[in-house]
Amino acid sequence: PLVALLGSGSAAAREHAAGALANLANGRPEHAEAVGAAKALPPLLALLQQAPEGKDAAALRGCGGAGVAARAASALALASLHAPNAAEVRSEGGVAVLATALGAGVSEAAAALVNVSKGDAAARDALLAAGGAALLVREVSAGAPAAQAEAAGAIATLAADSARLAEAVVAAGAVLPLTLLLTWGAGAAKKQAASALGALAAASKANRDAVVEAEAVPPLLSLLQVDKAAADGSAAAIEAASALATLLSGDEPLQAAVVAEDGLAAIAALLRDGAAKAAGEAHRRRKEE
């Protein structure tokens, strides 16, 4: 019944059906498999092709995805965690459909693009051919907070998966808006921006130099000193430390600059916090045994 509603129900019914499929696929591999077996993927892709265009798409970019297309993109993202489903989406031309939806302001399409493209060279080529690098950078630059986090997370995953895609994202101008997110982004966006910058820097020396030249190191150091009691702050600090490790490797002048900025104290504090948390978890587990 849910799959039938995707093609024949009212707009509200299609939205609820797509949302129900997303919830069904969320976190349960056997359920994601069932979504694919029920032939839900083609009608979900068809719903994405109804995403608004023109002025309506521009308005949607200001507030994040909404409605039927957003629910369909979420369902595809979650269902595509099951590898055969991702393969079916690719075979149905889903990369181009998802990229077009992202361009129309459906920010949830970013996560679906990651799950469909990761580990598949042809899908990554299709994503680049569809202008996916520039679309992701645009979301990071001008999307709603949730959209910025989604796009930065997509860049982080895809850049770690493909040096070619990392180069394309940097060429599209990703480094500066990602650096700005470290300071001005919401908690989740800061974490994903730090992760993305680390992944881009790890892909090539030219990328690494671009991240350093954008002066990403000072805000990365600042993230190490945020309130660790907040989940977002702690996660952002960990990603910032990872990015800094990549940037500092083999660069003695930059290492000296970090020492001069008292960066070692922040790094040591993060290590102490991590050790204390690990010790607390170990103590809790011992008490439960």
PDB file of C-alpha atoms in Angstrom:
ATOM      1  CA  PRO A   1       0.000   0.000   0.000  1.00  0.00           C
ATOM      2  CA  LEU A   2       2.785   2.483   0.813  1.00  0.00           C
ATOM      3  CA  VAL A   3       4.472   1.967  -2.540  1.00  0.00           C
ATOM      4  CA  ALA A   4       1.170   2.322  -4.388  1.00  0.00           C
ATOM      5  CA  LEU A   5       0.528   5.641  -2.657  1.00  0.00           C
ATOM      6  CA  LEU A   6       3.827   7.023  -3.988  1.00  0.00           C
ATOM      7  CA  GLY A   7       2.399   7.043  -7.490  1.00  0.00           C
ATOM      8  CA  SER A   8      -1.320   7.478  -7.077  1.00  0.00           C
ATOM      9  CA  GLY A   9      -2.060   9.206  -3.779  1.00  0.00           C
ATOM     10  CA  SER A  10      -2.625  12.868  -3.051  1.00  0.00           C
ATOM     11  CA  ALA A  11       0.383  15.100  -2.398  1.00  0.00           C
ATOM     12  CA  ALA A  12      -0.091  14.649   1.339  1.00  0.00           C
ATOM     13  CA  ALA A  13      -0.457  10.894   0.958  1.00  0.00           C
ATOM     14  CA  ARG A  14       2.710  10.675  -1.162  1.00  0.00           C
ATOM     15  CA  GLU A  15       4.634  12.700   1.402  1.00  0.00           C
ATOM     16  CA  HIS A  16       3.448  10.522   4.282  1.00  0.00           C
ATOM     17  CA  ALA A  17       4.149   7.327   2.339  1.00  0.00           C
ATOM     18  CA  ALA A  18       7.703   8.434   1.516  1.00  0.00           C
ATOM     19  CA  GLY A  19       8.234   9.468   5.135  1.00  0.00           C
ATOM     20  CA  ALA A  20       6.968   6.101   6.351  1.00  0.00           C
ATOM     21  CA  LEU A  21       9.392   4.293   4.028  1.00  0.00           C
ATOM     22  CA  ALA A  22      12.236   6.451   5.332  1.00  0.00           C
ATOM     23  CA  ASN A  23      11.332   5.583   8.912  1.00  0.00           C
ATOM     24  CA  LEU A  24      11.048   1.919   7.988  1.00  0.00           C
ATOM     25  CA  ALA A  25      14.521   1.833   6.412  1.00  0.00           C
ATOM     26  CA  ASN A  26      16.178   3.817   9.194  1.00  0.00           C
ATOM     27  CA  GLY A  27      18.715   1.706  11.088  1.00  0.00           C
ATOM     28  CA  ARG A  28      17.334  -1.690  10.071  1.00  0.00           C
ATOM     29  CA  PRO A  29      19.177  -3.373   7.172  1.00  0.00           C
ATOM     30  CA  GLU A  30      16.467  -5.973   6.704  1.00  0.00           C
ATOM     31  CA  HIS A  31      13.868  -3.212   6.432  1.00  0.00           C
ATOM     32  CA  ALA A  32      15.976  -1.307   3.910  1.00  0.00           C
ATOM     33  CA  GLU A  33      16.200  -4.531   1.906  1.00  0.00           C
ATOM     34  CA  ALA A  34      12.414  -4.874   2.097  1.00  0.00           C
ATOM     35  CA  VAL A  35      11.956  -1.341   0.733  1.00  0.00           C
ATOM     36  CA  GLY A  36      13.980  -2.291  -2.327  1.00  0.00           C
ATOM     37  CA  ALA A  37      12.192  -5.628  -2.715  1.00  0.00           C
ATOM     38  CA  ALA A  38       8.862  -3.802  -2.691  1.00  0.00           C
ATOM     39  CA  LYS A  39       9.959  -1.886  -5.831  1.00  0.00           C
ATOM     40  CA  ALA A  40       9.788   1.428  -3.976  1.00  0.00           C
ATOM     41  CA  LEU A  41      12.968   2.950  -5.426  1.00  0.00           C
ATOM     42  CA  PRO A  42      11.736   3.922  -8.931  1.00  0.00           C
ATOM     43  CA  PRO A  43       8.629   5.744  -7.641  1.00  0.00           C
ATOM     44  CA  LEU A  44      10.760   7.500  -5.003  1.00  0.00           C
ATOM     45  CA  LEU A  45      13.061   8.732  -7.776  1.00  0.00           C
ATOM     46  CA  ALA A  46       9.999   9.833  -9.744  1.00  0.00           C
ATOM     47  CA  LEU A  47       8.860  11.914  -6.775  1.00  0.00           C
ATOM     48  CA  LEU A  48      12.239  13.617  -6.688  1.00  0.00           C
ATOM     49  CA  GLN A  49      11.763  14.732 -10.268  1.00  0.00           C
ATOM     50  CA  GLN A  50       8.790  16.767  -9.068  1.00  0.00           C
ATOM     51  CA  ALA A  51      11.044  18.986  -6.918  1.00  0.00           C
ATOM     52  CA  PRO A  52      10.303  22.700  -7.451  1.00  0.00           C
ATOM     53  CA  GLU A  53      12.315  24.751  -9.914  1.00  0.00           C
ATOM     54  CA  GLY A  54      13.025  28.403 -10.536  1.00  0.00           C
ATOM     55  CA  LYS A  55      11.821  30.838  -7.862  1.00  0.00           C
ATOM     56  CA  ASP A  56      10.291  28.046  -5.797  1.00  0.00           C
ATOM     57  CA  ALA A  57      13.634  26.230  -5.708  1.00  0.00           C
ATOM     58  CA  ALA A  58      15.444  29.411  -4.671  1.00  0.00           C
ATOM     59  CA  ALA A  59      13.027  29.865  -1.776  1.00  0.00           C
ATOM     60  CA  LEU A  60      13.462  26.240  -0.756  1.00  0.00           C
ATOM     61  CA  ARG A  61      17.248  26.682  -0.562  1.00  0.00           C
ATOM     62  CA  GLY A  62      16.763  29.272   2.150  1.00  0.00           C
ATOM     63  CA  CYS A  63      14.956  26.940   4.501  1.00  0.00           C
ATOM     64  CA  GLY A  64      16.093  23.416   3.658  1.00  0.00           C
ATOM     65  CA  GLY A  65      14.160  20.721   1.863  1.00  0.00           C
ATOM     66  CA  ALA A  66      10.456  20.336   2.473  1.00  0.00           C
ATOM     67  CA  GLY A  67       7.527  18.213   1.391  1.00  0.00           C
ATOM     68  CA  VAL A  68       7.315  15.218  -0.888  1.00  0.00           C
ATOM     69  CA  ALA A  69      10.745  15.570  -2.520  1.00  0.00           C
ATOM     70  CA  ALA A  70      12.510  15.878   0.829  1.00  0.00           C
ATOM     71  CA  ARG A  71      10.810  12.777   2.194  1.00  0.00           C
ATOM     72  CA  ALA A  72      11.620  10.860  -0.995  1.00  0.00           C
ATOM     73  CA  ALA A  73      15.291  11.894  -0.793  1.00  0.00           C
ATOM     74  CA  SER A  74      15.460  10.821   2.848  1.00  0.00           C
ATOM     75  CA  ALA A  75      13.913   7.454   2.011  1.00  0.00           C
ATOM     76  CA  LEU A  76      16.401   6.945  -0.820  1.00  0.00           C
ATOM     77  CA  ALA A  77      19.316   7.929   1.421  1.00  0.00           C
ATOM     78  CA  LEU A  78      18.374   5.405   4.071  1.00  0.00           C
ATOM     79  CA  ALA A  79      17.384   2.634   1.673  1.00  0.00           C
ATOM     80  CA  SER A  80      20.658   3.076  -0.234  1.00  0.00           C
ATOM     81  CA  LEU A  81      22.667   2.055   2.813  1.00  0.00           C
ATOM     82  CA  HIS A  82      21.747  -1.425   1.557  1.00  0.00           C
ATOM     83  CA  ALA A  83      24.229  -1.993  -1.285  1.00  0.00           C
ATOM     84  CA  PRO A  84      21.813  -3.663  -3.760  1.00  0.00           C
ATOM     85  CA  ASN A  85      19.436  -0.729  -3.346  1.00  0.00           C
ATOM     86  CA  ALA A  86      22.248   1.735  -4.062  1.00  0.00           C
ATOM     87  CA  ALA A  87      23.099  -0.251  -7.196  1.00  0.00           C
ATOM     88  CA  GLU A  88      19.470  -0.114  -8.351  1.00  0.00           C
ATOM     89  CA  VAL A  89      19.314   3.652  -7.804  1.00  0.00           C
ATOM     90  CA  ARG A  90      22.472   4.030  -9.890  1.00  0.00           C
ATOM     91  CA  SER A  91      21.058   1.842 -12.650  1.00  0.00           C
ATOM     92  CA  GLU A  92      17.909   3.977 -12.738  1.00  0.00           C
ATOM     93  CA  GLY A  93      19.951   7.121 -13.375  1.00  0.00           C
ATOM     94  CA  GLY A  94      19.510   8.145  -9.775  1.00  0.00           C
ATOM     95  CA  VAL A  95      22.758  10.109  -9.446  1.00  0.00           C
ATOM     96  CA  ALA A  96      21.627  12.684 -12.003  1.00  0.00           C
ATOM     97  CA  VAL A  97      18.120  12.784 -10.488  1.00  0.00           C
ATOM     98  CA  LEU A  98      19.518  13.344  -6.994  1.00  0.00           C
ATOM     99  CA  ALA A  99      21.939  16.017  -8.219  1.00  0.00           C
ATOM    100  CA  THR A 100      19.083  17.850  -9.940  1.00  0.00           C
ATOM    101  CA  ALA A 101      17.030  17.652  -6.746  1.00  0.00           C
ATOM    102  CA  LEU A 102      19.947  19.043  -4.741  1.00  0.00           C
ATOM    103  CA  GLY A 103      20.151  21.888  -7.227  1.00  0.00           C
ATOM    104  CA  ALA A 104      16.448  22.497  -6.696  1.00  0.00           C
ATOM    105  CA  GLY A 105      17.008  22.962  -2.979  1.00  0.00           C
ATOM    106  CA  VAL A 106      16.285  19.469  -1.640  1.00  0.00           C
ATOM    107  CA  SER A 107      19.167  19.324   0.832  1.00  0.00           C
ATOM    108  CA  GLU A 108      18.332  15.758   1.865  1.00  0.00           C
ATOM    109  CA  ALA A 109      19.543  14.659  -1.575  1.00  0.00           C
ATOM    110  CA  ALA A 110      23.143  15.224  -0.420  1.00  0.00           C
ATOM    111  CA  ALA A 111      23.053  12.234   1.936  1.00  0.00           C
ATOM    112  CA  ALA A 112      21.452  10.088  -0.749  1.00  0.00           C
ATOM    113  CA  LEU A 113      24.188  11.071  -3.215  1.00  0.00           C
ATOM    114  CA  VAL A 114      26.819   9.952  -0.724  1.00  0.00           C
ATOM    115  CA  ASN A 115      25.224   6.559  -0.137  1.00  0.00           C
ATOM    116  CA  VAL A 116      24.618   5.952  -3.836  1.00  0.00           C
ATOM    117  CA  SER A 117      28.045   7.173  -5.026  1.00  0.00           C
ATOM    118  CA  LYS A 118      30.415   5.965  -2.330  1.00  0.00           C
ATOM    119  CA  GLY A 119      32.755   3.260  -3.545  1.00  0.00           C
ATOM    120  CA  ASP A 120      31.524   3.395  -7.143  1.00  0.00           C
ATOM    121  CA  ALA A 121      33.761   5.190  -9.649  1.00  0.00           C
ATOM    122  CA  ALA A 122      31.092   5.413 -12.354  1.00  0.00           C
ATOM    123  CA  ALA A 123      28.640   6.993  -9.912  1.00  0.00           C
ATOM    124  CA  ARG A 124      31.247   9.527  -8.814  1.00  0.00           C
ATOM    125  CA  ASP A 125      31.896  10.364 -12.470  1.00  0.00           C
ATOM    126  CA  ALA A 126      28.155  10.831 -12.970  1.00  0.00           C
ATOM    127  CA  LEU A 127      28.017  13.088  -9.935  1.00  0.00           C
ATOM    128  CA  LEU A 128      30.824  15.262 -11.290  1.00  0.00           C
ATOM    129  CA  ALA A 129      29.222  15.339 -14.737  1.00  0.00           C
ATOM    130  CA  ALA A 130      25.989  16.561 -13.127  1.00  0.00           C
ATOM    131  CA  GLY A 131      27.825  19.434 -11.451  1.00  0.00           C
ATOM    132  CA  GLY A 132      27.647  17.823  -8.034  1.00  0.00           C
ATOM    133  CA  ALA A 133      30.814  19.474  -6.714  1.00  0.00           C
ATOM    134  CA  ALA A 134      29.499  22.988  -7.333  1.00  0.00           C
ATOM    135  CA  LEU A 135      26.070  22.066  -5.955  1.00  0.00           C
ATOM    136  CA  LEU A 136      27.555  20.809  -2.686  1.00  0.00           C
ATOM    137  CA  VAL A 137      29.681  23.952  -2.358  1.00  0.00           C
ATOM    138  CA  ARG A 138      26.622  26.107  -2.926  1.00  0.00           C
ATOM    139  CA  GLU A 139      24.766  24.327  -0.132  1.00  0.00           C
ATOM    140  CA  VAL A 140      27.721  24.836   2.214  1.00  0.00           C
ATOM    141  CA  SER A 141      27.879  28.517   1.281  1.00  0.00           C
ATOM    142  CA  ALA A 142      24.227  29.504   1.285  1.00  0.00           C
ATOM    143  CA  GLY A 143      22.071  26.664   2.566  1.00  0.00           C
ATOM    144  CA  ALA A 144      20.060  26.516   5.760  1.00  0.00           C
ATOM    145  CA  PRO A 145      22.023  25.257   8.809  1.00  0.00           C
ATOM    146  CA  ALA A 146      20.836  21.674   8.357  1.00  0.00           C
ATOM    147  CA  ALA A 147      21.612  21.837   4.636  1.00  0.00           C
ATOM    148  CA  GLN A 148      25.102  23.161   5.347  1.00  0.00           C
ATOM    149  CA  ALA A 149      25.779  20.256   7.687  1.00  0.00           C
ATOM    150  CA  GLU A 150      24.414  17.735   5.141  1.00  0.00           C
ATOM    151  CA  ALA A 151      26.542  19.148   2.325  1.00  0.00           C
ATOM    152  CA  ALA A 152      29.708  19.416   4.419  1.00  0.00           C
ATOM    153  CA  GLY A 153      29.205  15.835   5.567  1.00  0.00           C
ATOM    154  CA  ALA A 154      28.764  14.727   1.959  1.00  0.00           C
ATOM    155  CA  ILE A 155      31.991  16.482   0.984  1.00  0.00           C
ATOM    156  CA  ALA A 156      33.819  14.812   3.883  1.00  0.00           C
ATOM    157  CA  THR A 157      32.703  11.321   2.887  1.00  0.00           C
ATOM    158  CA  LEU A 158      33.109  11.714  -0.855  1.00  0.00           C
ATOM    159  CA  ALA A 159      36.502  13.440  -0.577  1.00  0.00           C
ATOM    160  CA  ALA A 160      37.801  10.590   1.572  1.00  0.00           C
ATOM    161  CA  ASP A 161      36.470   8.156  -1.034  1.00  0.00           C
ATOM    162  CA  SER A 162      37.927   9.871  -4.127  1.00  0.00           C
ATOM    163  CA  ALA A 163      40.918  12.167  -4.586  1.00  0.00           C
ATOM    164  CA  ARG A 164      39.484  13.256  -7.934  1.00  0.00           C
ATOM    165  CA  LEU A 165      36.241  14.366  -6.339  1.00  0.00           C
ATOM    166  CA  ALA A 166      38.202  16.117  -3.593  1.00  0.00           C
ATOM    167  CA  GLU A 167      40.103  18.079  -6.239  1.00  0.00           C
ATOM    168  CA  ALA A 168      36.845  19.011  -7.965  1.00  0.00           C
ATOM    169  CA  VAL A 169      35.281  20.241  -4.733  1.00  0.00           C
ATOM    170  CA  VAL A 170      38.315  22.384  -3.930  1.00  0.00           C
ATOM    171  CA  ALA A 171      38.302  23.768  -7.472  1.00  0.00           C
ATOM    172  CA  ALA A 172      34.629  24.655  -6.984  1.00  0.00           C
ATOM    173  CA  GLY A 173      35.593  26.835  -4.024  1.00  0.00           C
ATOM    174  CA  ALA A 174      34.767  24.653  -1.027  1.00  0.00           C
ATOM    175  CA  VAL A 175      37.645  25.564   1.274  1.00  0.00           C
ATOM    176  CA  LEU A 176      36.660  29.109   2.251  1.00  0.00           C
ATOM    177  CA  PRO A 177      32.974  28.441   3.070  1.00  0.00           C
ATOM    178  CA  LEU A 178      33.965  25.326   5.010  1.00  0.00           C
ATOM    179  CA  THR A 179      36.477  27.407   6.966  1.00  0.00           C
ATOM    180  CA  LEU A 180      33.805  30.008   7.720  1.00  0.00           C
ATOM    181  CA  LEU A 181      31.507  27.278   9.020  1.00  0.00           C
ATOM    182  CA  LEU A 182      34.112  26.411  11.654  1.00  0.00           C
ATOM    183  CA  THR A 183      33.357  29.749  13.297  1.00  0.00           C
ATOM    184  CA  TRP A 184      29.855  30.694  12.230  1.00  0.00           C
ATOM    185  CA  GLY A 185      28.150  27.376  11.581  1.00  0.00           C
ATOM    186  CA  ALA A 186      25.757  25.507  13.835  1.00  0.00           C
ATOM    187  CA  GLY A 187      27.185  22.721  16.000  1.00  0.00           C
ATOM    188  CA  ALA A 188      26.611  19.917  13.491  1.00  0.00           C
ATOM    189  CA  ALA A 189      27.889  22.062  10.628  1.00  0.00           C
ATOM    190  CA  LYS A 190      31.106  22.839  12.532  1.00  0.00           C
ATOM    191  CA  LYS A 191      31.759  19.145  13.059  1.00  0.00           C
ATOM    192  CA  GLN A 192      31.133  18.274   9.420  1.00  0.00           C
ATOM    193  CA  ALA A 193      33.164  21.245   8.172  1.00  0.00           C
ATOM    194  CA  ALA A 194      36.158  20.145  10.234  1.00  0.00           C
ATOM    195  CA  SER A 195      35.765  16.608   8.906  1.00  0.00           C
ATOM    196  CA  ALA A 196      35.496  17.869   5.326  1.00  0.00           C
ATOM    197  CA  LEU A 197      38.577  20.064   5.599  1.00  0.00           C
ATOM    198  CA  GLY A 198      40.561  17.165   7.028  1.00  0.00           C
ATOM    199  CA  ALA A 199      39.448  14.864   4.212  1.00  0.00           C
ATOM    200  CA  LEU A 200      40.235  17.460   1.543  1.00  0.00           C
ATOM    201  CA  ALA A 201      43.661  18.141   3.051  1.00  0.00           C
ATOM    202  CA  ALA A 202      44.458  14.431   3.164  1.00  0.00           C
ATOM    203  CA  ALA A 203      43.675  14.020  -0.530  1.00  0.00           C
ATOM    204  CA  SER A 204      46.621  16.050  -1.850  1.00  0.00           C
ATOM    205  CA  LYS A 205      49.344  18.504  -0.862  1.00  0.00           C
ATOM    206  CA  ALA A 206      47.737  21.184  -3.023  1.00  0.00           C
ATOM    207  CA  ASN A 207      44.484  20.789  -1.105  1.00  0.00           C
ATOM    208  CA  ARG A 208      46.328  20.832   2.197  1.00  0.00           C
ATOM    209  CA  ASP A 209      48.081  24.059   1.219  1.00  0.00           C
ATOM    210  CA  ALA A 210      44.737  25.587   0.212  1.00  0.00           C
ATOM    211  CA  VAL A 211      43.254  24.769   3.637  1.00  0.00           C
ATOM    212  CA  VAL A 212      46.247  26.310   5.424  1.00  0.00           C
ATOM    213  CA  GLU A 213      46.143  29.400   3.200  1.00  0.00           C
ATOM    214  CA  ALA A 214      42.452  29.847   4.022  1.00  0.00           C
ATOM    215  CA  GLU A 215      43.589  30.178   7.666  1.00  0.00           C
ATOM    216  CA  ALA A 216      41.565  27.219   8.835  1.00  0.00           C
ATOM    217  CA  VAL A 217      44.053  26.363  11.587  1.00  0.00           C
ATOM    218  CA  PRO A 218      43.025  29.084  14.112  1.00  0.00           C
ATOM    219  CA  PRO A 219      39.299  28.178  14.069  1.00  0.00           C
ATOM    220  CA  LEU A 220      40.181  24.482  14.216  1.00  0.00           C
ATOM    221  CA  LEU A 221      42.220  25.209  17.346  1.00  0.00           C
ATOM    222  CA  SER A 222      39.274  27.174  18.754  1.00  0.00           C
ATOM    223  CA  LEU A 223      37.016  24.166  18.278  1.00  0.00           C
ATOM    224  CA  LEU A 224      39.272  22.189  20.595  1.00  0.00           C
ATOM    225  CA  GLN A 225      38.334  24.561  23.405  1.00  0.00           C
ATOM    226  CA  VAL A 226      34.541  24.528  23.099  1.00  0.00           C
ATOM    227  CA  ASP A 227      32.219  23.194  25.779  1.00  0.00           C
ATOM    228  CA  LYS A 228      32.886  19.454  25.752  1.00  0.00           C
ATOM    229  CA  ALA A 229      29.718  18.863  27.775  1.00  0.00           C
ATOM    230  CA  ALA A 230      27.723  19.525  24.605  1.00  0.00           C
ATOM    231  CA  ALA A 231      27.558  16.533  22.269  1.00  0.00           C
ATOM    232  CA  ASP A 232      28.056  18.703  19.175  1.00  0.00           C
ATOM    233  CA  GLY A 233      31.007  20.464  20.776  1.00  0.00           C
ATOM    234  CA  SER A 234      32.752  17.244  21.704  1.00  0.00           C
ATOM    235  CA  ALA A 235      32.225  15.755  18.239  1.00  0.00           C
ATOM    236  CA  ALA A 236      33.459  18.939  16.573  1.00  0.00           C
ATOM    237  CA  ALA A 237      36.553  18.959  18.785  1.00  0.00           C
ATOM    238  CA  ILE A 238      37.412  15.400  17.767  1.00  0.00           C
ATOM    239  CA  GLU A 239      37.045  16.197  14.060  1.00  0.00           C
ATOM    240  CA  ALA A 240      39.064  19.385  14.504  1.00  0.00           C
ATOM    241  CA  ALA A 241      41.872  17.429  16.166  1.00  0.00           C
ATOM    242  CA  SER A 242      41.868  14.937  13.289  1.00  0.00           C
ATOM    243  CA  ALA A 243      42.026  17.736  10.704  1.00  0.00           C
ATOM    244  CA  LEU A 244      44.850  19.423  12.598  1.00  0.00           C
ATOM    245  CA  ALA A 245      46.815  16.176  12.666  1.00  0.00           C
ATOM    246  CA  THR A 246      46.635  16.062   8.866  1.00  0.00           C
ATOM    247  CA  LEU A 247      47.565  19.714   8.448  1.00  0.00           C
ATOM    248  CA  LEU A 248      50.453  19.643  10.937  1.00  0.00           C
ATOM    249  CA  SER A 249      52.064  16.469   9.609  1.00  0.00           C
ATOM    250  CA  GLY A 250      55.509  17.293   8.243  1.00  0.00           C
ATOM    251  CA  ASP A 251      55.030  21.081   8.423  1.00  0.00           C
ATOM    252  CA  GLU A 252      57.481  22.365  11.017  1.00  0.00           C
ATOM    253  CA  PRO A 253      56.683  26.100  10.541  1.00  0.00           C
ATOM    254  CA  LEU A 254      52.985  25.400  11.064  1.00  0.00           C
ATOM    255  CA  GLN A 255      53.759  23.236  14.075  1.00  0.00           C
ATOM    256  CA  ALA A 256      55.800  26.097  15.550  1.00  0.00           C
ATOM    257  CA  ALA A 257      52.929  28.511  14.920  1.00  0.00           C
ATOM    258  CA  VAL A 258      50.498  26.208  16.737  1.00  0.00           C
ATOM    259  CA  VAL A 259      52.861  25.982  19.690  1.00  0.00           C
ATOM    260  CA  ALA A 260      53.160  29.779  19.728  1.00  0.00           C
ATOM    261  CA  GLU A 261      49.355  30.039  19.818  1.00  0.00           C
ATOM    262  CA  ASP A 262      49.265  27.726  22.847  1.00  0.00           C
ATOM    263  CA  GLY A 263      47.611  25.074  20.733  1.00  0.00           C
ATOM    264  CA  LEU A 264      49.346  22.267  22.604  1.00  0.00           C
ATOM    265  CA  ALA A 265      47.421  23.107  25.749  1.00  0.00           C
ATOM    266  CA  ALA A 266      44.108  22.702  23.923  1.00  0.00           C
ATOM    267  CA  ILE A 267      45.225  19.427  22.367  1.00  0.00           C
ATOM    268  CA  ALA A 268      46.423  18.115  25.738  1.00  0.00           C
ATOM    269  CA  ALA A 269      43.104  19.091  27.338  1.00  0.00           C
ATOM    270  CA  LEU A 270      41.217  17.199  24.652  1.00  0.00           C
ATOM    271  CA  LEU A 271      43.366  14.133  25.261  1.00  0.00           C
ATOM    272  CA  ARG A 272      42.719  14.353  29.009  1.00  0.00           C
ATOM    273  CA  ASP A 273      38.969  14.675  28.424  1.00  0.00           C
ATOM    274  CA  GLY A 274      39.035  11.659  26.110  1.00  0.00           C
ATOM    275  CA  ALA A 275      41.007   9.579  28.590  1.00  0.00           C
ATOM    276  CA  ALA A 276      38.677  10.553  31.424  1.00  0.00           C
ATOM    277  CA  LYS A 277      35.614   9.677  29.362  1.00  0.00           C
ATOM    278  CA  ALA A 278      37.098   6.301  28.396  1.00  0.00           C
ATOM    279  CA  ALA A 279      37.934   5.584  32.030  1.00  0.00           C
ATOM    280  CA  GLY A 280      34.391   6.485  33.062  1.00  0.00           C
ATOM    281  CA  GLU A 281      32.914   4.186  30.445  1.00  0.00           C
ATOM    282  CA  ALA A 282      35.204   1.345  31.550  1.00  0.00           C
ATOM    283  CA  HIS A 283      34.184   1.886  35.188  1.00  0.00           C
ATOM    284  CA  ARG A 284      30.501   1.860  34.234  1.00  0.00           C
ATOM    285  CA  ARG A 285      30.899  -1.389  32.301  1.00  0.00           C
ATOM    286  CA  ARG A 286      32.720  -3.029  35.225  1.00  0.00           C
ATOM    287  CA  LYS A 287      29.899  -2.091  37.582  1.00  0.00           C
ATOM    288  CA  GLU A 288      27.347  -3.589  35.212  1.00  0.00           C
ATOM    289  CA  GLU A 289      29.224  -6.915  34.950  1.00  0.00           C
TER     290      GLU A 289
END
